Coordinates of N, CA, C and O in Angstrom, one line a residue:
M6 N 83.2 6.2 60.9 CA 84.3 5.6 61.3 C 84.6 4.3 61.6 O 83.1 4.2 62.0
L7 N 85.2 3.2 60.9 CA 85.1 1.9 60.7 C 85.4 1.6 62.3 O 86.3 1.7 62.7
G8 N 84.8 0.1 62.3 CA 84.5 -0.4 63.4 C 84.4 0.3 65.0 O 84.4 -0.1 66.3
E9 N 83.2 1.4 64.3 CA 83.0 2.1 65.6 C 81.7 1.1 65.7 O 80.9 1.2 66.2
N10 N 81.8 1.0 68.0 CA 81.0 0.3 68.4 C 80.1 1.3 68.3 O 79.3 2.3 68.9
H11 N 78.8 0.7 68.0 CA 77.2 1.3 67.9 C 76.6 0.9 68.8 O 74.8 1.0 69.0
A12 N 76.8 -0.1 70.3 CA 75.9 -0.8 70.8 C 74.7 0.2 71.3 O 74.9 1.5 71.5
L13 N 73.9 -0.2 72.0 CA 72.9 1.1 72.6 C 72.9 1.9 73.2 O 72.5 2.9 73.7
F14 N 74.0 0.9 74.3 CA 73.8 2.1 75.3 C 75.0 3.2 75.2 O 74.9 4.1 76.4
I15 N 75.9 2.9 74.1 CA 76.2 3.8 73.3 C 76.0 5.4 72.6 O 76.0 6.6 72.9
E16 N 75.0 4.6 72.0 CA 73.9 5.4 71.2 C 73.5 5.8 72.2 O 73.0 7.1 71.4
Y17 N 72.4 5.5 73.0 CA 71.9 6.7 74.0 C 72.0 6.4 75.3 O 71.4 5.6 76.2
P18 N 73.1 6.8 75.6 CA 73.3 6.3 77.3 C 72.2 7.2 78.6 O 72.4 6.8 79.4
E19 N 71.4 8.1 77.5 CA 70.4 8.6 78.7 C 68.8 7.7 78.6 O 68.2 8.3 79.6
H20 N 69.2 6.9 78.1 CA 68.2 5.7 78.1 C 68.9 4.3 78.2 O 67.8 3.6 78.6
Q21 N 69.4 4.2 79.4 CA 70.0 3.2 79.4 C 69.2 2.8 80.6 O 68.7 1.3 80.6
D22 N 68.6 3.2 82.2 CA 67.5 2.2 82.6 C 66.1 1.7 81.4 O 66.2 0.2 81.9
R23 N 65.9 2.9 80.6 CA 64.4 2.1 80.3 C 64.9 1.0 79.3 O 64.2 0.4 79.0
I24 N 66.1 0.6 78.8 CA 66.7 -0.3 77.7 C 66.3 -1.4 78.8 O 65.8 -2.7 78.1
K25 N 67.3 -1.3 79.5 CA 67.5 -2.6 80.8 C 65.9 -2.8 81.4 O 65.7 -3.7 80.7
E26 N 65.0 -1.9 81.6 CA 63.4 -2.2 81.7 C 63.0 -3.1 80.8 O 62.6 -4.0 80.8
L27 N 62.9 -2.8 78.9 CA 62.3 -3.3 78.0 C 62.6 -4.7 77.8 O 62.2 -5.1 77.3
K28 N 64.5 -4.5 78.1 CA 64.9 -6.3 77.4 C 64.2 -6.8 79.1 O 64.3 -8.2 78.3
Q29 N 63.9 -6.9 79.4 CA 63.5 -7.3 80.9 C 62.3 -7.8 80.7 O 61.6 -8.8 81.2
S30 N 61.2 -6.7 80.5 CA 59.5 -7.1 80.1 C 59.0 -7.1 78.9 O 58.1 -7.7 78.9
D31 N 59.4 -6.8 77.9 CA 59.0 -6.5 76.7 C 59.9 -7.2 75.7 O 61.1 -7.2 75.1
Q32 N 59.6 -8.6 75.4 CA 60.4 -9.5 74.5 C 60.4 -9.1 72.7 O 61.6 -9.9 73.0
D33 N 59.6 -8.6 72.7 CA 59.3 -7.7 71.2 C 61.0 -6.8 71.2 O 61.6 -7.1 70.6
F34 N 61.0 -6.3 72.6 CA 62.2 -4.8 72.5 C 63.6 -5.6 72.4 O 64.3 -5.8 72.2
K35 N 63.1 -7.2 73.7 CA 64.5 -7.8 73.7 C 65.1 -8.4 72.1 O 66.2 -8.6 72.1
Q36 N 63.9 -9.0 71.8 CA 64.3 -9.5 70.4 C 65.3 -8.3 69.1 O 66.3 -8.5 68.8
M37 N 64.6 -7.5 69.2 CA 65.1 -6.1 68.5 C 66.6 -5.5 68.9 O 66.9 -5.9 68.2
A38 N 66.3 -5.3 70.3 CA 67.9 -5.3 70.7 C 68.9 -6.1 70.7 O 70.3 -5.5 70.3
D39 N 68.5 -7.1 70.7 CA 69.4 -8.5 70.7 C 70.1 -8.6 69.4 O 70.9 -9.1 68.7
R40 N 69.4 -8.6 68.0 CA 69.4 -8.6 66.8 C 69.8 -7.5 66.7 O 71.3 -7.4 65.7
Y41 N 69.7 -5.8 66.9 CA 71.0 -4.8 66.7 C 72.1 -5.4 67.2 O 72.7 -4.9 66.4
H42 N 72.2 -5.7 68.5 CA 73.6 -5.8 69.1 C 74.5 -7.1 67.6 O 75.5 -6.7 67.6
Q43 N 73.6 -8.2 67.4 CA 74.4 -9.0 66.5 C 74.7 -8.7 65.3 O 75.9 -8.8 64.9
L44 N 74.1 -7.8 64.4 CA 74.1 -6.7 63.7 C 75.2 -6.0 63.8 O 76.8 -6.0 63.1
D45 N 75.4 -5.3 64.5 CA 76.4 -4.5 65.1 C 77.8 -5.0 65.1 O 78.6 -4.5 64.9
H46 N 77.6 -6.3 66.4 CA 79.0 -6.7 66.3 C 79.4 -7.0 64.8 O 80.3 -7.5 64.5
K47 N 78.6 -8.1 63.6 CA 78.9 -8.6 62.8 C 79.7 -7.5 61.9 O 80.5 -7.7 61.8
I48 N 79.0 -6.7 61.8 CA 79.5 -5.4 61.1 C 80.9 -4.8 61.7 O 81.7 -4.1 61.0
R49 N 80.9 -4.6 63.0 CA 82.1 -3.9 62.9 C 83.5 -5.8 63.0 O 84.6 -4.7 62.9
G50 N 82.9 -6.4 63.3 CA 83.6 -7.5 62.8 C 84.7 -7.9 61.7 O 85.4 -7.8 60.5
L51 N 83.4 -7.4 60.4 CA 83.9 -7.3 59.1 C 84.3 -5.8 58.6 O 85.7 -5.8 57.8
E52 N 84.4 -4.7 59.0 CA 85.2 -3.3 58.9 C 86.6 -3.5 59.7 O 87.5 -3.4 59.1
G53 N 86.7 -4.1 60.7 CA 87.8 -4.2 61.5 C 89.2 -5.5 61.2 O 89.7 -5.1 61.5
N54 N 88.2 -6.1 60.9 CA 89.2 -7.1 60.1 C 89.9 -7.5 58.8 O 89.6 -8.4 58.2
N55 N 88.4 -6.2 58.6 CA 88.9 -6.2 56.8 C 88.4 -8.2 56.0 O 88.8 -8.2 55.3
I56 N 87.3 -8.3 56.7 CA 87.1 -9.7 56.0 C 86.6 -8.9 54.9 O 85.4 -7.9 54.6
P57 N 86.6 -9.6 53.8 CA 86.0 -9.5 52.5 C 84.5 -9.9 52.7 O 84.3 -11.2 52.5
T58 N 83.6 -9.1 51.9 CA 82.2 -9.3 52.0 C 81.9 -8.2 50.7 O 82.4 -7.3 50.7
D59 N 80.9 -8.8 50.0 CA 80.4 -7.8 48.5 C 79.6 -6.4 49.1 O 79.1 -6.9 50.4
D60 N 79.9 -5.6 48.6 CA 79.0 -4.4 48.8 C 77.3 -4.7 49.6 O 77.2 -3.9 50.2
H61 N 76.9 -5.2 48.4 CA 75.7 -5.6 48.4 C 75.2 -5.8 50.0 O 74.0 -5.3 51.0
H62 N 75.8 -7.1 50.4 CA 76.0 -7.6 51.3 C 76.0 -6.8 52.9 O 75.5 -6.5 53.8
F63 N 77.1 -5.9 52.8 CA 77.5 -5.5 53.6 C 76.2 -4.3 53.7 O 75.8 -3.4 54.9
T64 N 76.0 -3.9 52.8 CA 75.3 -2.5 53.0 C 73.5 -3.2 53.1 O 72.8 -2.0 53.9
E65 N 73.3 -4.1 53.2 CA 72.2 -4.5 53.6 C 71.9 -4.6 55.3 O 71.2 -4.4 55.9
L66 N 73.2 -5.1 55.6 CA 73.3 -5.4 57.4 C 73.4 -4.1 57.9 O 73.1 -4.1 59.3
K67 N 73.9 -3.4 57.3 CA 73.9 -2.1 58.0 C 72.4 -1.0 57.7 O 72.2 -0.4 58.4
L68 N 71.4 -1.4 56.5 CA 70.2 -1.3 56.6 C 69.8 -1.4 57.6 O 68.6 -0.7 58.1
E69 N 69.6 -2.8 57.6 CA 69.1 -3.7 59.0 C 69.4 -3.0 60.5 O 68.4 -2.5 60.9
R70 N 71.0 -2.4 60.1 CA 70.5 -2.1 61.6 C 70.1 -0.6 62.1 O 69.6 -0.4 63.2
V71 N 70.3 0.2 60.6 CA 70.0 1.8 60.7 C 68.1 1.3 61.3 O 67.6 2.0 61.8
Q72 N 67.1 0.6 60.8 CA 66.1 0.3 60.6 C 66.1 0.1 62.2 O 65.0 0.3 62.4
L73 N 66.5 -1.1 62.5 CA 66.1 -1.4 63.4 C 66.3 -0.2 64.7 O 65.8 0.1 66.0
K74 N 67.3 0.6 64.6 CA 67.8 1.6 65.5 C 66.6 2.4 65.5 O 66.5 2.9 66.7
D75 N 66.6 3.0 64.9 CA 64.8 4.0 64.2 C 63.7 3.5 65.4 O 63.5 4.0 65.5
K76 N 63.9 2.0 64.6 CA 62.7 1.7 65.5 C 62.5 1.6 67.1 O 61.9 1.5 68.0
I77 N 63.9 1.1 67.7 CA 64.4 1.1 69.1 C 64.0 2.4 69.5 O 63.6 2.9 71.0
Y78 N 64.4 3.5 68.9 CA 64.4 5.1 69.7 C 63.4 5.5 69.1 O 62.5 5.9 70.7
S79 N 62.4 4.9 68.3 CA 61.0 5.5 68.6 C 60.0 4.7 69.5 O 59.7 5.2 70.2
I80 N 60.8 3.2 69.9 CA 60.0 3.0 71.5 C 60.3 3.8 73.0 O 59.5 4.1 73.3
L81 N 62.0 4.5 72.7 CA 62.6 4.4 73.7 C 62.2 6.0 73.7 O 61.8 6.7 74.9
S82 N 61.3 6.8 72.8 CA 61.5 8.1 73.3 C 60.0 8.2 73.6 O 59.4 9.8 73.8
H83 N 59.5 7.2 73.3 CA 57.6 7.1 74.1 C 57.2 7.2 75.2 O 58.1 6.0 76.2

């Protein structure tokens, strides 16, 4: 669905406390979470506002977001 919010708290509601904890105690995790948020915001903005962008750029943004999501989930699940 276009413009769907993929915020970490929405994607992983069962890990909300762990996400908060790691953002405060682990600088690397915080940077990943912040970058994920920036990418999600940018992607939703492009989708929601029908802002022209080339497919390659858009695909790269989405790929980076999913790769970060995988890394974040790996951390959260261990």
